[in-house]
Coordinates of C-alpha atoms and ligand atoms in Angstrom, one line a residue:
X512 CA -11.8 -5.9 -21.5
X513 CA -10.8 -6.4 -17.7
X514 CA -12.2 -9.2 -15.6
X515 CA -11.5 -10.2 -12.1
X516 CA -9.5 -13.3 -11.8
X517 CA -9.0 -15.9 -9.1
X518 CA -5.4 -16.5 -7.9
X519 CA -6.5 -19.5 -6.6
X520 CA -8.8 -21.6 -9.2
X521 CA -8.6 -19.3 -11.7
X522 CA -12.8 -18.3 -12.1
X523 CA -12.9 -14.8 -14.2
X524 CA -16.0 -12.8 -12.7
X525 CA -17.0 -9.5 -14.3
X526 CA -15.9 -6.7 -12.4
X527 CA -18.9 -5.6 -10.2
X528 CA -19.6 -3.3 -7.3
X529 CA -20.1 -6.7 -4.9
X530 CA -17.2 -8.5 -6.1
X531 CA -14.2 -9.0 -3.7
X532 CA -13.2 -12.3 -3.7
X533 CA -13.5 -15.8 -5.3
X534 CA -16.3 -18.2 -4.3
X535 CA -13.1 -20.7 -3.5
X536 CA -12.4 -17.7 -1.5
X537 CA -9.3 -17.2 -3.1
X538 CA -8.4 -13.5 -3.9
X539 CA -8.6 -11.6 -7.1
X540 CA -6.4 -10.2 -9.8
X541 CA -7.0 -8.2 -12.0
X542 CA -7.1 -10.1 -16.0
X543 CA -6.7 -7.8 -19.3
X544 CA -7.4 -9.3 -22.5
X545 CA -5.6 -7.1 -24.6
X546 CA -2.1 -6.4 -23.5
X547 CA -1.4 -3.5 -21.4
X548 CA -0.2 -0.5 -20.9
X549 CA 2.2 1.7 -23.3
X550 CA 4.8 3.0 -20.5
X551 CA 6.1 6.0 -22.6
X552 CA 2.8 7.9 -23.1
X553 CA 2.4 9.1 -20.0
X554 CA 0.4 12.7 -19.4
X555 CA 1.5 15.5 -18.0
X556 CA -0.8 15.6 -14.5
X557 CA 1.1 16.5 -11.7
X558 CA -0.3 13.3 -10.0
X559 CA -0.6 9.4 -9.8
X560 CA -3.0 10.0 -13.1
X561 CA -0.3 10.6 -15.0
X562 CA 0.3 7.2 -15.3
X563 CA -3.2 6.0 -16.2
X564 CA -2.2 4.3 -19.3
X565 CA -0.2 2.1 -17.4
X566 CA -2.9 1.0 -14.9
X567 CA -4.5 -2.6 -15.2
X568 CA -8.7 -2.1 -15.9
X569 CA -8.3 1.8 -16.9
X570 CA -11.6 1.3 -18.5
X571 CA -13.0 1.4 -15.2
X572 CA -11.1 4.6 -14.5
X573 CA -11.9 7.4 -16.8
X574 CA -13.8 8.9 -14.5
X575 CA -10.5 9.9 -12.2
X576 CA -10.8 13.9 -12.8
X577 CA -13.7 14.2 -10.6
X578 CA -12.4 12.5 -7.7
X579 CA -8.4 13.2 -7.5
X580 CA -7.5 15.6 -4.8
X581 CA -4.1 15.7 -6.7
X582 CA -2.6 12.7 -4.8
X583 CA 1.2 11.9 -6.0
X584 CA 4.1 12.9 -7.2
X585 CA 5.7 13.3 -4.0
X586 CA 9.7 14.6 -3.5
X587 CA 12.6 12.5 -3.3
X588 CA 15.3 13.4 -1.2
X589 CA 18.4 13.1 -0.2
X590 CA 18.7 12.1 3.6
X591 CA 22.0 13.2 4.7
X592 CA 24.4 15.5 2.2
X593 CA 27.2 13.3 3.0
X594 CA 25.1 10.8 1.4
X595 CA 24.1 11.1 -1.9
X596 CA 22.4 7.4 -2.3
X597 CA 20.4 7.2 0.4
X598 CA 17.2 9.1 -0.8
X599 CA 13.9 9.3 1.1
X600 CA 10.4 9.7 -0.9
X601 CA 8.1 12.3 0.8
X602 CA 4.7 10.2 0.2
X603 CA 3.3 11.8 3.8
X604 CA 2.5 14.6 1.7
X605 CA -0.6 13.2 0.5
X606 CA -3.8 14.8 0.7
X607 CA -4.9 12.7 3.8
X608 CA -1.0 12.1 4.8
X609 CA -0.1 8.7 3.8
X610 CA 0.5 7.0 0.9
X611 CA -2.6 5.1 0.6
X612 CA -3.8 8.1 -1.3
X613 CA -2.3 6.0 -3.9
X614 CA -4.7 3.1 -3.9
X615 CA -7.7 4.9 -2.5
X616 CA -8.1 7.6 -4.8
X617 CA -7.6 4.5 -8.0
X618 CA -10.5 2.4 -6.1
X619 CA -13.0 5.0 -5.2
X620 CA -12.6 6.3 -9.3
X621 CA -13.6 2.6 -9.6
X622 CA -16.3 2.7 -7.3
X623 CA -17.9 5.7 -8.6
X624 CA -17.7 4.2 -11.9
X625 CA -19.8 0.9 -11.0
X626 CA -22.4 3.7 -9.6
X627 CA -22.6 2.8 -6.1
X628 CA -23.6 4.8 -3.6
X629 CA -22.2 3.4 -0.3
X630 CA -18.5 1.5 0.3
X631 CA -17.4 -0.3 3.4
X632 CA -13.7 -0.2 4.3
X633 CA -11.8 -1.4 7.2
X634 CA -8.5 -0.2 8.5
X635 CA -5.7 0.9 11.2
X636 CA -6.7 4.1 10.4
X637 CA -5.3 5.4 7.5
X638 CA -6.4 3.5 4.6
X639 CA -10.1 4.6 6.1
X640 CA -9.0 8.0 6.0
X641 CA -8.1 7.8 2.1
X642 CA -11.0 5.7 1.4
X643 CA -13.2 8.2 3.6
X644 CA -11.7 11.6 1.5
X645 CA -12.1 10.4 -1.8
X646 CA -15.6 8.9 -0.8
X647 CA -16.3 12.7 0.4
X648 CA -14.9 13.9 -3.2
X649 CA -16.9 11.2 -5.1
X650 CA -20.4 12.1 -3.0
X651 CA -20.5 8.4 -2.0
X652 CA -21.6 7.0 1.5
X653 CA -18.6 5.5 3.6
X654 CA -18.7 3.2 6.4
X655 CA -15.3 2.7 8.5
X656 CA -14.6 0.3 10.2
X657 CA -11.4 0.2 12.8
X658 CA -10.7 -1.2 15.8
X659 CA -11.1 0.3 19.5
X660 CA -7.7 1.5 19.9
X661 CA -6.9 3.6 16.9
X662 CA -5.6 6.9 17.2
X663 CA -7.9 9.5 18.0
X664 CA -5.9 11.9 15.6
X665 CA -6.9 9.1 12.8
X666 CA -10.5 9.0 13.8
X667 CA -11.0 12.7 13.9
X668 CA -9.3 12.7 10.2
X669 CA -12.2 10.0 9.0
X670 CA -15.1 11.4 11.2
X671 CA -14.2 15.2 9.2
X672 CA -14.7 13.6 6.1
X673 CA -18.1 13.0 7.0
X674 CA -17.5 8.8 7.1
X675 CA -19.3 7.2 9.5
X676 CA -16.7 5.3 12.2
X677 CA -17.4 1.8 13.1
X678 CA -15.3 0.6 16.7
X679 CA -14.7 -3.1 16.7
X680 CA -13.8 -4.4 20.0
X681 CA -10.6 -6.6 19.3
X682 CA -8.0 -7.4 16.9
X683 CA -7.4 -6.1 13.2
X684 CA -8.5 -9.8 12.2
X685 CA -12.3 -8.9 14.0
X686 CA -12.3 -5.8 12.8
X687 CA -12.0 -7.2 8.6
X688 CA -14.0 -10.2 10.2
X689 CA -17.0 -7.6 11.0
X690 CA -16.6 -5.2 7.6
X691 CA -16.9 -8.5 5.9
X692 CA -20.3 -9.4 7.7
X693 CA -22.1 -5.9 6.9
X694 CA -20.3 -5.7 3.4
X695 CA -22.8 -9.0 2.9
X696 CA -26.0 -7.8 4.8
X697 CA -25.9 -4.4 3.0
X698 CA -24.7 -5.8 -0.5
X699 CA -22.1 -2.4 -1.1
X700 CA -18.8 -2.2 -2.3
X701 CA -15.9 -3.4 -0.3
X702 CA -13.1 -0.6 -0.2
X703 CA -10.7 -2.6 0.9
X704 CA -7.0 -1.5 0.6
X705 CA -6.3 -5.6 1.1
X706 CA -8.6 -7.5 -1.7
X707 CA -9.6 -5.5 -3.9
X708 CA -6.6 -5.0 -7.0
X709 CA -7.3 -2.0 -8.2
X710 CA -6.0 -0.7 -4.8
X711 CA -2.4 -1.8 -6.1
X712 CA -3.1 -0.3 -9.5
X713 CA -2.5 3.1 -7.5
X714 CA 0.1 1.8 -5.2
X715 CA 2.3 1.1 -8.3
X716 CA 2.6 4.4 -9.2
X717 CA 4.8 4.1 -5.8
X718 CA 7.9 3.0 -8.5
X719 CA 6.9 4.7 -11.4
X720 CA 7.7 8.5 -9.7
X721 CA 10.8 6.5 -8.4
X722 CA 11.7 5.4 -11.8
X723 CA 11.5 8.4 -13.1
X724 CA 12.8 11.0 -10.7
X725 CA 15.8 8.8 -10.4
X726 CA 16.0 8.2 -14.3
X727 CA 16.6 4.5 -13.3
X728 CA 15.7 1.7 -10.6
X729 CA 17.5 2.0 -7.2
X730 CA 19.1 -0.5 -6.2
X731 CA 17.6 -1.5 -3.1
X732 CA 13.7 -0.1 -1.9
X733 CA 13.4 -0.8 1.9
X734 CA 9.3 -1.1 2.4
X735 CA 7.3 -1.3 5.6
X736 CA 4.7 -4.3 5.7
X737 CA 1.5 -4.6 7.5
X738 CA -0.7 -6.0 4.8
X739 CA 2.0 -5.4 1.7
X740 CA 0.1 -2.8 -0.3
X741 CA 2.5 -0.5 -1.1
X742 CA 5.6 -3.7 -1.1
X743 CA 3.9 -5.5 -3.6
X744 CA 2.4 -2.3 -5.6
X745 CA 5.9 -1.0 -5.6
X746 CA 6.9 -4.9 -6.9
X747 CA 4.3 -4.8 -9.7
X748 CA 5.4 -1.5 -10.5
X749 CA 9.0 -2.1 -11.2
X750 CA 8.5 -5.6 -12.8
X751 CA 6.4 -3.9 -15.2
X752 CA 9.1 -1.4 -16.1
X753 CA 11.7 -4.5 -16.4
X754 CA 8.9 -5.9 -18.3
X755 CA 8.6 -3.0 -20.8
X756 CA 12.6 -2.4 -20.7
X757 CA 12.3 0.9 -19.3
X758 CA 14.9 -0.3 -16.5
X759 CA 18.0 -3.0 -16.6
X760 CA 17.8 -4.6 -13.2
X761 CA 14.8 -5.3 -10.5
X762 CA 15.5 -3.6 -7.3
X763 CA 15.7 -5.5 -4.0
X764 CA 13.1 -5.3 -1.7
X765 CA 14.0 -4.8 1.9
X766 CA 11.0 -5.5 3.6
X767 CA 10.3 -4.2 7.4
X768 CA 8.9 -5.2 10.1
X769 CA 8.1 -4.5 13.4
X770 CA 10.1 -7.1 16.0
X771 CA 6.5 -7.7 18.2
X772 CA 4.3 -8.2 15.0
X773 CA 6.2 -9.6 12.4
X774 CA 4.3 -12.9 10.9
X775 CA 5.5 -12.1 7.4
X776 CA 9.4 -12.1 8.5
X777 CA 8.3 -15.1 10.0
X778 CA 7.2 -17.0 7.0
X779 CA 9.9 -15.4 4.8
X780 CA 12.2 -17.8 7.4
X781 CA 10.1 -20.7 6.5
X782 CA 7.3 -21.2 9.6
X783 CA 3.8 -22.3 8.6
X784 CA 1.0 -20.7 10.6
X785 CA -2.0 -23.1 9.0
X786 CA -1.7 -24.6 12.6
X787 CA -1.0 -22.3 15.2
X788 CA -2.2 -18.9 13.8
X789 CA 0.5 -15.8 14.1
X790 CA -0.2 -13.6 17.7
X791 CA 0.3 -9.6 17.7
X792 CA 2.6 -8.6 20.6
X793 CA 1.7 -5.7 20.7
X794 CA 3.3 -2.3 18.8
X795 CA 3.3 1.3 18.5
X796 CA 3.7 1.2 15.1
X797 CA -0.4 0.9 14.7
X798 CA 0.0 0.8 10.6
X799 CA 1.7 -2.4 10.4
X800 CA 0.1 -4.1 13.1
X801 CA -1.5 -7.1 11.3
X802 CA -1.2 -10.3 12.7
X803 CA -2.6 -12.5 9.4
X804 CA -2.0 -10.4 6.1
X805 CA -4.2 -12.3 3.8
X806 CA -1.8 -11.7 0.6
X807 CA 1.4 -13.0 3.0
X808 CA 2.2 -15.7 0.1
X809 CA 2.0 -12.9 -3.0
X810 CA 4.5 -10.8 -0.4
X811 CA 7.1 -13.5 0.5
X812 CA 7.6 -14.7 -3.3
X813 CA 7.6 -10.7 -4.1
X814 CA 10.8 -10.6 -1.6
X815 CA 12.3 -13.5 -2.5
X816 CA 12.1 -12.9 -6.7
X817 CA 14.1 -9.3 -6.0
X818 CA 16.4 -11.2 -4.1
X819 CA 15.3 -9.1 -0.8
X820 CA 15.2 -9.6 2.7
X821 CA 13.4 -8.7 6.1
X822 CA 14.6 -6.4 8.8
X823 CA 12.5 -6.6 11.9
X824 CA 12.8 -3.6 14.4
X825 CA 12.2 -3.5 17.7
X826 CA 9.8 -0.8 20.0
X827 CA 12.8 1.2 21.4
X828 CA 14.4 1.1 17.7
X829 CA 11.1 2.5 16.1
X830 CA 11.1 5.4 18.8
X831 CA 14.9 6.5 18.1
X832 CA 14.0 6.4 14.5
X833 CA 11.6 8.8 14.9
X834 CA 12.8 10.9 16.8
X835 CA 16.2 11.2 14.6
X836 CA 13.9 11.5 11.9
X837 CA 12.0 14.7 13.3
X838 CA 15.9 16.2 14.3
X839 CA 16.7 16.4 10.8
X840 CA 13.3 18.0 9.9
X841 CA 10.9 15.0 9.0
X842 CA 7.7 14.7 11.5
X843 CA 6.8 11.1 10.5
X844 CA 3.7 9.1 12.4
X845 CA 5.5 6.3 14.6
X846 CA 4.3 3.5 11.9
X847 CA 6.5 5.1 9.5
X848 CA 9.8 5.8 11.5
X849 CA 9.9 1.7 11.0
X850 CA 11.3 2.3 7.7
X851 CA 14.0 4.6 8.7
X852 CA 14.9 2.3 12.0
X853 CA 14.9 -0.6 9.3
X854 CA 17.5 1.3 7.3
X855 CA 19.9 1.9 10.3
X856 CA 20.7 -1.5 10.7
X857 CA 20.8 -2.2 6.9
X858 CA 24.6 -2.4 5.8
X859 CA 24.3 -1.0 2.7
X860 CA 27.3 -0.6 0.4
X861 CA 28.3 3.1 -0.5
X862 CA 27.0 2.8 -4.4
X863 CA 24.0 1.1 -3.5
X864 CA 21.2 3.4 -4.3
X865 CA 18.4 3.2 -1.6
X866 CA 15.0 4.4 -1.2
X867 CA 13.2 4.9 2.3
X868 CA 9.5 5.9 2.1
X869 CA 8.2 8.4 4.4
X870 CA 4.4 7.6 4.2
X871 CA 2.3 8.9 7.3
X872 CA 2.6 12.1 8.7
X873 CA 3.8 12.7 12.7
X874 CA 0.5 14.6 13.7
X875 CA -1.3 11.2 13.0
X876 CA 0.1 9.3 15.9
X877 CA -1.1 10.3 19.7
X878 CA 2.2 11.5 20.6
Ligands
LIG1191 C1 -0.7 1.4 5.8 C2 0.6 1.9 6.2 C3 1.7 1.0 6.3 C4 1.6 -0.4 6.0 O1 1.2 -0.7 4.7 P1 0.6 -2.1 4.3 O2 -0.1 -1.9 3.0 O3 -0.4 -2.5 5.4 O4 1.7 -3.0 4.2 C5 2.9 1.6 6.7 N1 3.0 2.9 7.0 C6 1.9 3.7 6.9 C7 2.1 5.2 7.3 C8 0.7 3.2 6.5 O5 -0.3 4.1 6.5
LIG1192 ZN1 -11.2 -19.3 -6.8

């Protein structure tokens, strides 16, 4: 049996399609009463479902057949020949072209499975997208919410799955703030890539692919963070391999941000922002722009267990990226060059093995 969990006080809840976070307000885990997840049974889908057996709550999930759209098992590459350790992972090929396939298509399988008919999710664009394509698949109502400024390319994307797009004047903060309000009035299901944990119960199969087209942990995984889905699915992901002894050693996590939004670097240095909240600057790099990640504390100790770091990057470095990135034949959205303009000022040694996600595609961003 799976219940939800509070991080905070501890309160188990059933899991329930109105369920998304504590009455302390503290957010949930997921809590398994018998012990998880055999890690050398996998099946032999070409997708993230391969790994069911390993995912937290599956009980919830058997329902995944009729709403994949075949999400996962993306390449890895090597970037430069010169340069066989540096390997990037393809995970813009995604049916909606990011990697929040990952979470989305693991929580809408939930969703469908608790029988509701209508979810609410909020976004920078593409988590709505995923959540919006596998609400399409699943033949379950979708509200998205986003704020005024999102790509048009984005929108388009959510309004052809049929999702009906909700434009909050203001930050990503007011945007969340108003999902919240109408997840309440209309008593649905909260899709959200943020609280709810089976969203990470997809983004884990981030390491598992790794794991096993490498036949062994990298050394080093350099991960963008906006609100740390895929950082701390990736995290879960590998410490349950270590767990299970499927690999020696935990890899590092290099986390990135971007220079003009970067609250999480921030409190990785040690600043408190219970006082004086964390402003947004301002970036191109849309994806990541979150000024208050609610799951910031999860993220930092994440970081700091592996032994990582933070890299922030500035505008002019995120453009350069990019545009190096498309020379050598990768069209990555702007939010996703961070990763690579992270990576050029990483020293890494020669041996270190290191992976670089490419998760949004370039036709997502306005230019
Ligand atoms: C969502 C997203 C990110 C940031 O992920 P978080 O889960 O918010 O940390 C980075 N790159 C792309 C392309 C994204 O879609
Ligand atoms: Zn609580």
């Amino acid at each position: 049996m799976t219940l939800y969990s509070c991080s905070e006080c501890k309160q188990v809840y059933p899991i329930t399609a109105t369920r998304w976070k504590c009455e302390c307000g503290g957010l949930l885990n997921l809590l398994q009463t018998e012990s998880n997840t055999p890690y050398d049974n996998w099946t032999s889908q070409q997708s993230i479902w391969r790994y069911v057996s390993s995912m937290a709550g599956k009980e919830y999930l058997s329902g995944w057949r009729s709403i994949t759209l075949g999400e996962g098992q993306t390449p890895l590459l090597e970037l430069n020949e010169s340069d066989p350790n540096t390997l990037v992972k393809l995970d813009f090929m995604m049916p909606t072209l990011s990697f929040k396939d990952r979470g989305a298509a693991v929580l809408v399988t939930l969703a469908k499975q608790l029988g509701v008919n209508k979810v609410i999710a909020d976004s920078s664009g593409n988590a709505g997208t995923a959540i919006a394509a596998y609400s399409a698949k699943a033949g379950i109502e979708c509200d998205v919410y986003v704020s005024a400024d999102t790509s048009p390319n984005k929108l388009a994307q959510i309004k052809a799955h049929g999702a009906t797009i909700k434009s909050v004047k203001g930050t990503r903060e007011d945007v969340a703030t108003a999902a919240q309000f109408a997840v309440k009035e209309e008593q649905v299901f909260y899709a959200s890539h943020v609280y709810n944990p089976y969203f990470y119960e997809g983004t884990k199969t981030y390491a598992f692919e790794v794991y096993e087209q490498l036949g062994k942990a990298p050394n080093t995984v350099l991960i963008p963070v906006g609100n740390g889905t895929l950082l701390l699915g990736a995290y879960y992901g590998f410490r349950e391999l270590l767990e299970a002894k499927k690999i020696e050693y935990m890899p590092k996590i290099i986390a990135i941000q971007a220079e003009n939004c970067s609250p999480i670097a921030k409190a990785f240095e040690g600043q408190d922002f219970k006082e004086k909240p964390f402003v947004n600057e301002g970036t191109l790099a849309e994806g990541i722009a979150i000024a208050s990640p609610a799951r910031s504390k999860q993220i930092v100790e994440a970081i700091r267990e592996t032994e990582g770091t933070f890299i922030t990057v500035s505008e002019d470095e995120i453009l350069e990226a990019r545009e190096i990135l498309a020379v050598k034949g990768f069209y990555v959205e702007i939010t996703s060059a961070v990763n690579y303009a992270g990576y050029m000022k990483y020293a890494n040694s020669r041996d270190e093995v290191i992976v670089i996600p490419l998760c949004g595609a370039g036709i997502k961003s306005p230019t």
